[in-house]
XYZ file of N, CA and C in Angstrom:
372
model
N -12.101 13.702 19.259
C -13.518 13.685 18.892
C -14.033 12.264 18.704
N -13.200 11.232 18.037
C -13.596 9.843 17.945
C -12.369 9.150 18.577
N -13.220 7.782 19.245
C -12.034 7.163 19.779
C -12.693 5.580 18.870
N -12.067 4.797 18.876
C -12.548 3.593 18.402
C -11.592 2.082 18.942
N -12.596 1.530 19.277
C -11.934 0.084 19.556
C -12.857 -0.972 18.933
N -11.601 -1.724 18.173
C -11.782 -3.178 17.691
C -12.022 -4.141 18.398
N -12.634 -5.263 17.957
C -12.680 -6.341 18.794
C -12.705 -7.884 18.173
N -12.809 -9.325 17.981
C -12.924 -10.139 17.736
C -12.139 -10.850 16.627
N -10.438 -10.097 16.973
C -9.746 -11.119 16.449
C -9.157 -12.156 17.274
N -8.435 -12.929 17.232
C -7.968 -13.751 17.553
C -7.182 -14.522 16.912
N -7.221 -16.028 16.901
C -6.489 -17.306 16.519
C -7.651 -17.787 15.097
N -7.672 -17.964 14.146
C -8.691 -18.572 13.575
C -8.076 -19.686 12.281
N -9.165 -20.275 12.243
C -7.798 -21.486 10.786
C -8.364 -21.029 9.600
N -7.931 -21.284 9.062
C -7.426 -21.095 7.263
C -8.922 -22.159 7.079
N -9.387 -21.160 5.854
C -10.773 -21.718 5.482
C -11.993 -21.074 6.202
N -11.978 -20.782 7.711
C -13.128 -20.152 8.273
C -13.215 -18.380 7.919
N -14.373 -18.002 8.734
C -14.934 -16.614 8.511
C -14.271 -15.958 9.533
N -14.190 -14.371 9.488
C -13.507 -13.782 10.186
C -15.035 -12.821 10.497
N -15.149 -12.267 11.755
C -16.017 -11.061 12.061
C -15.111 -10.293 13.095
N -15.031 -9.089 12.488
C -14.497 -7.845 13.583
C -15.482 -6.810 13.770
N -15.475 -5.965 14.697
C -16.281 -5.166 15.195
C -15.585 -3.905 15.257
N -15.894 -2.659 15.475
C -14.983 -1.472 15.968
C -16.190 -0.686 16.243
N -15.905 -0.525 17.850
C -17.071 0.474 18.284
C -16.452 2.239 18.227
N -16.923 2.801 17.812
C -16.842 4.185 17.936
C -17.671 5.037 18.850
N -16.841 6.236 19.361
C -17.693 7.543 20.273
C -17.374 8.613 19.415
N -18.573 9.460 19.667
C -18.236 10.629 19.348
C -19.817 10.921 18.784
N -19.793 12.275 18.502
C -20.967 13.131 18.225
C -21.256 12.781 16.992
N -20.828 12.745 16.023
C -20.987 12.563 14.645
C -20.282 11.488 13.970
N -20.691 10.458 14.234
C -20.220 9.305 13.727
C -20.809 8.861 12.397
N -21.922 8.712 12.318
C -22.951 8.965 11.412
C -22.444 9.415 10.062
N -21.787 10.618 9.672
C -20.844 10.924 8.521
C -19.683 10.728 8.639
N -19.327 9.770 8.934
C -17.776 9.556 8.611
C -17.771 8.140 7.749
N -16.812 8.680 6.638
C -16.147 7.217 6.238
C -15.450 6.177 7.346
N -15.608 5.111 7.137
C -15.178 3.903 8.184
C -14.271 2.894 7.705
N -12.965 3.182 7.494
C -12.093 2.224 7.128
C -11.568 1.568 7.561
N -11.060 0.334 7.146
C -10.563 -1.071 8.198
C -9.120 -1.139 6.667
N -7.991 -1.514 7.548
C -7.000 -1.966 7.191
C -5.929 -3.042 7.924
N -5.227 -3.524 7.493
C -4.187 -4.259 8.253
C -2.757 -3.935 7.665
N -2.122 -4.926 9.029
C -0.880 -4.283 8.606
C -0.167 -5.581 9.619
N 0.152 -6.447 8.541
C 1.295 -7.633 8.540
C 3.103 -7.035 9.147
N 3.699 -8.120 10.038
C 4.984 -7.804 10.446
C 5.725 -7.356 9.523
N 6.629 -6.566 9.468
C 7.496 -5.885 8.291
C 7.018 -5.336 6.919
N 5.414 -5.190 6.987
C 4.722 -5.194 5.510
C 4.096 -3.731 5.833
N 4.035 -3.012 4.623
C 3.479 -1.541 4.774
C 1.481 -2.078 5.358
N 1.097 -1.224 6.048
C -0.391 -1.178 6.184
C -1.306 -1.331 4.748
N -1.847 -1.808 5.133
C -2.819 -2.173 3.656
C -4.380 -2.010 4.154
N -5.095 -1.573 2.644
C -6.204 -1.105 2.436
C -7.295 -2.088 2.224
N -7.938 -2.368 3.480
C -8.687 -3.660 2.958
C -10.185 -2.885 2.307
N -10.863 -1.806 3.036
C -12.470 -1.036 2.184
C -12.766 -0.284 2.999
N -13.720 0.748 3.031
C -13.973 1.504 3.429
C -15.750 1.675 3.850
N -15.936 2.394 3.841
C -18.009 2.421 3.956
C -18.343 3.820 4.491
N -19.341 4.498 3.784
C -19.329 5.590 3.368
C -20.598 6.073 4.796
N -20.763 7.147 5.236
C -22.322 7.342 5.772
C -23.372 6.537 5.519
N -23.222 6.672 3.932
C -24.582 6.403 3.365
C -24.433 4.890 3.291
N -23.476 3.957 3.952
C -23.541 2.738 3.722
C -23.070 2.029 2.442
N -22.484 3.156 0.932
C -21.835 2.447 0.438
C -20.566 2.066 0.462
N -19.840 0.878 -0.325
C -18.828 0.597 0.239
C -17.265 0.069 -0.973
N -16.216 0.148 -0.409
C -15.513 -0.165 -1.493
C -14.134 -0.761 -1.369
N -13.719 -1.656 -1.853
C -13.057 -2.613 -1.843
C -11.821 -2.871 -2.409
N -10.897 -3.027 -1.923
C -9.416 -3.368 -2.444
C -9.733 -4.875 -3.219
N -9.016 -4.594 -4.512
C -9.114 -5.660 -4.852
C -8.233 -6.986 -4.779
N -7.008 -7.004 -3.809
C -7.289 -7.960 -3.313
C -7.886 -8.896 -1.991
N -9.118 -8.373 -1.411
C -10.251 -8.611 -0.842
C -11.352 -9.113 -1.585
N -11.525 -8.501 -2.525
C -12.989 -7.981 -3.154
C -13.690 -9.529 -3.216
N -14.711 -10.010 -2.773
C -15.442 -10.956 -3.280
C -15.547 -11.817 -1.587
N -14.900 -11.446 -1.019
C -14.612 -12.186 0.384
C -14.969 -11.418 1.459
N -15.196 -10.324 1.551
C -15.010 -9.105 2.142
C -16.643 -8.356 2.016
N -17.010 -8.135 3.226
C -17.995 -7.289 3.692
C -17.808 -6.714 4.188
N -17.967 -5.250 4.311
C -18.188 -3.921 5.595
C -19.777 -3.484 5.526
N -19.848 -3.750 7.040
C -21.068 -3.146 7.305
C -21.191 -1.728 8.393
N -21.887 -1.347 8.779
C -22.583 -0.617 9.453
C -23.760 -0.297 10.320
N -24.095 -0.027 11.875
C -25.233 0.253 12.161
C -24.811 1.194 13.125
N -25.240 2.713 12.306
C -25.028 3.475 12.832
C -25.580 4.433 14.107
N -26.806 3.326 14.268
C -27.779 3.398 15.910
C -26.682 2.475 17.135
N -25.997 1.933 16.698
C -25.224 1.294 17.837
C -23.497 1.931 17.774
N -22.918 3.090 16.641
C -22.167 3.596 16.565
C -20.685 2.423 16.367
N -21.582 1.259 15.694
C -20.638 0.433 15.074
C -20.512 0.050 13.750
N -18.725 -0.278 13.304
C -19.185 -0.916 11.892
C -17.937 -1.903 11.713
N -18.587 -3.036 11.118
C -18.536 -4.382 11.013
C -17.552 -4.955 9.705
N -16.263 -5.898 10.057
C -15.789 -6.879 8.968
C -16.105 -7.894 8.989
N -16.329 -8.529 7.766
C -16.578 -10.194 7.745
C -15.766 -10.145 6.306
N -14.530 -11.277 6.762
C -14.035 -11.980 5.641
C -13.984 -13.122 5.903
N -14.565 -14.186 4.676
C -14.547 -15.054 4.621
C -13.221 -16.033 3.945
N -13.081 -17.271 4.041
C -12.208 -18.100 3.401
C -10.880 -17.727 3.782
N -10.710 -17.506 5.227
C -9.071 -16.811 5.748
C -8.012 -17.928 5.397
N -6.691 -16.839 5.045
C -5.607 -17.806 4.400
C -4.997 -17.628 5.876
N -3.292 -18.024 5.850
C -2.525 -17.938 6.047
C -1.499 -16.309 6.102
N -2.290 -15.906 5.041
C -1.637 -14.865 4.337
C -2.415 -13.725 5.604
N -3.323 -13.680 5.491
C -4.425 -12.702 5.897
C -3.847 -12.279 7.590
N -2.868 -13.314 7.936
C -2.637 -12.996 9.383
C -1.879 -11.663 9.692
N -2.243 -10.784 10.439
C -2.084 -9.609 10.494
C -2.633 -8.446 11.651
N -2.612 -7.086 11.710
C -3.569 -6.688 12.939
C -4.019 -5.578 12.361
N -5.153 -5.909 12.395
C -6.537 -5.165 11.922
C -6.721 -4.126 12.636
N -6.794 -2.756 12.017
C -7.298 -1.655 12.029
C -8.896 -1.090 11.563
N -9.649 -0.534 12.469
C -10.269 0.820 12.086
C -9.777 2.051 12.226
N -10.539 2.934 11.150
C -10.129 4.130 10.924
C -11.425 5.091 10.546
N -11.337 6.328 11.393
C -12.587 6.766 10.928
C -11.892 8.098 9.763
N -12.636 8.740 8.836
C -12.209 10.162 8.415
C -13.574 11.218 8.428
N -13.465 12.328 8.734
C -14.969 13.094 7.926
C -14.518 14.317 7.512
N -15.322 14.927 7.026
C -15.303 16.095 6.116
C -14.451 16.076 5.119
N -14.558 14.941 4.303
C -14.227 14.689 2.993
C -15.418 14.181 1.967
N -14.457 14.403 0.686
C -15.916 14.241 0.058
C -15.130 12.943 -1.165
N -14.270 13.031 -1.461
C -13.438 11.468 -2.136
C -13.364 10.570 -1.130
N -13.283 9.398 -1.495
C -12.990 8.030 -0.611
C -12.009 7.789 -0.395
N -11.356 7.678 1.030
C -9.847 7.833 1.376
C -9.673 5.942 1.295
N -8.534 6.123 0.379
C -8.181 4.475 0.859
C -6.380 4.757 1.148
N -5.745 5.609 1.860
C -4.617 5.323 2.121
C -4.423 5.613 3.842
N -3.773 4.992 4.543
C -3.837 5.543 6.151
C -3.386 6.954 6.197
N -2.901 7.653 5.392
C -2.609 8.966 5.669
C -3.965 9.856 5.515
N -4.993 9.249 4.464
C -6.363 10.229 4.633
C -7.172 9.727 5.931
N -6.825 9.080 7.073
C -7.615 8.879 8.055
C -7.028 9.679 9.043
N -8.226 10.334 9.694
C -7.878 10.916 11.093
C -8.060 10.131 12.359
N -8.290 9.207 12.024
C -8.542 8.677 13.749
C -8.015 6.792 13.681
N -7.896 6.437 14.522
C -7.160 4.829 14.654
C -7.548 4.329 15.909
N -8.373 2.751 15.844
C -8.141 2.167 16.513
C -6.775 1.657 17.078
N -6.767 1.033 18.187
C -5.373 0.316 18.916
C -4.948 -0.673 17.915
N -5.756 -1.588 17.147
C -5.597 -2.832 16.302
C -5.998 -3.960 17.165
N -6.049 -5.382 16.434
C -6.515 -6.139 16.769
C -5.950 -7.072 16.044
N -5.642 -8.103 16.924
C -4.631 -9.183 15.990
C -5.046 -10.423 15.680
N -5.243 -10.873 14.471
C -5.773 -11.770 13.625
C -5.081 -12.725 13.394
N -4.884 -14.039 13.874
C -3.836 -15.281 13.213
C -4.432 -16.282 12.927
N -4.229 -16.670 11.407
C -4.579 -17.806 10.673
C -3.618 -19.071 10.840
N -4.493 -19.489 11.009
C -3.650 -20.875 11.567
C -4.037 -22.216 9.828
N -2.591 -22.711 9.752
C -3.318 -23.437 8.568
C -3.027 -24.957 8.753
């Protein structure tokens, strides 16, 4: 029902902004939660936030303050921007869509759907 692809990681240095993209298909995109995670070599997947239909949004705290998710759900996309990238942060970035829930999934097992990933390296 949804397929999704990421886009605009790459190589980036330590100190700059990060923007990723993940376009989604499907009929009802519109209500689904939209989660982005990563997942470092040998390191379990991690919960970077989520963003709700309605555009609200919520944040792991260790992100929180650096970290934007957006949404525009006329172009069936939704958007990361983290700023101040470490070293640490290098990793490959996931979207994830879920729907017909009504709690906020922050673990990869409450998502039904996965981008391919997208690989992010901080260069320092």
């Amino acid at each position: 029902q949804v397929q999704l692809v990421e886009s605009g990681g790459g190589l980036v240095q330590a100190g700059d902004s990060l923007r990723l993209s993940c376009a989604a298909s499907g009929p009802t995109f519109s209500t689904y939660f939209m989660g982005w995670f990563r997942q470092a070599p040998g390191k379990e997947r991690e919960f970077i936030g989520t963003i709700t239909s309605g555009g609200r949004t919520y944040y792991a705290d260790s992100v929180k303050g650096r970290t934007t998710l957006s949404r525009d759900n006329a172009k069936n996309t939704v958007y990361l921007q983290m700023n101040n990238m470490k070293p640490e942060d290098t990793a490959v970035y996931y979207c994830a869509a879920r729907n017909l829930v009504r709690s906020t999934p922050r673990v990869p097992e409450e998502y039904d759907y996965w981008g391919q990933g997208t690989q992010v390296t901080v260069s320092s």
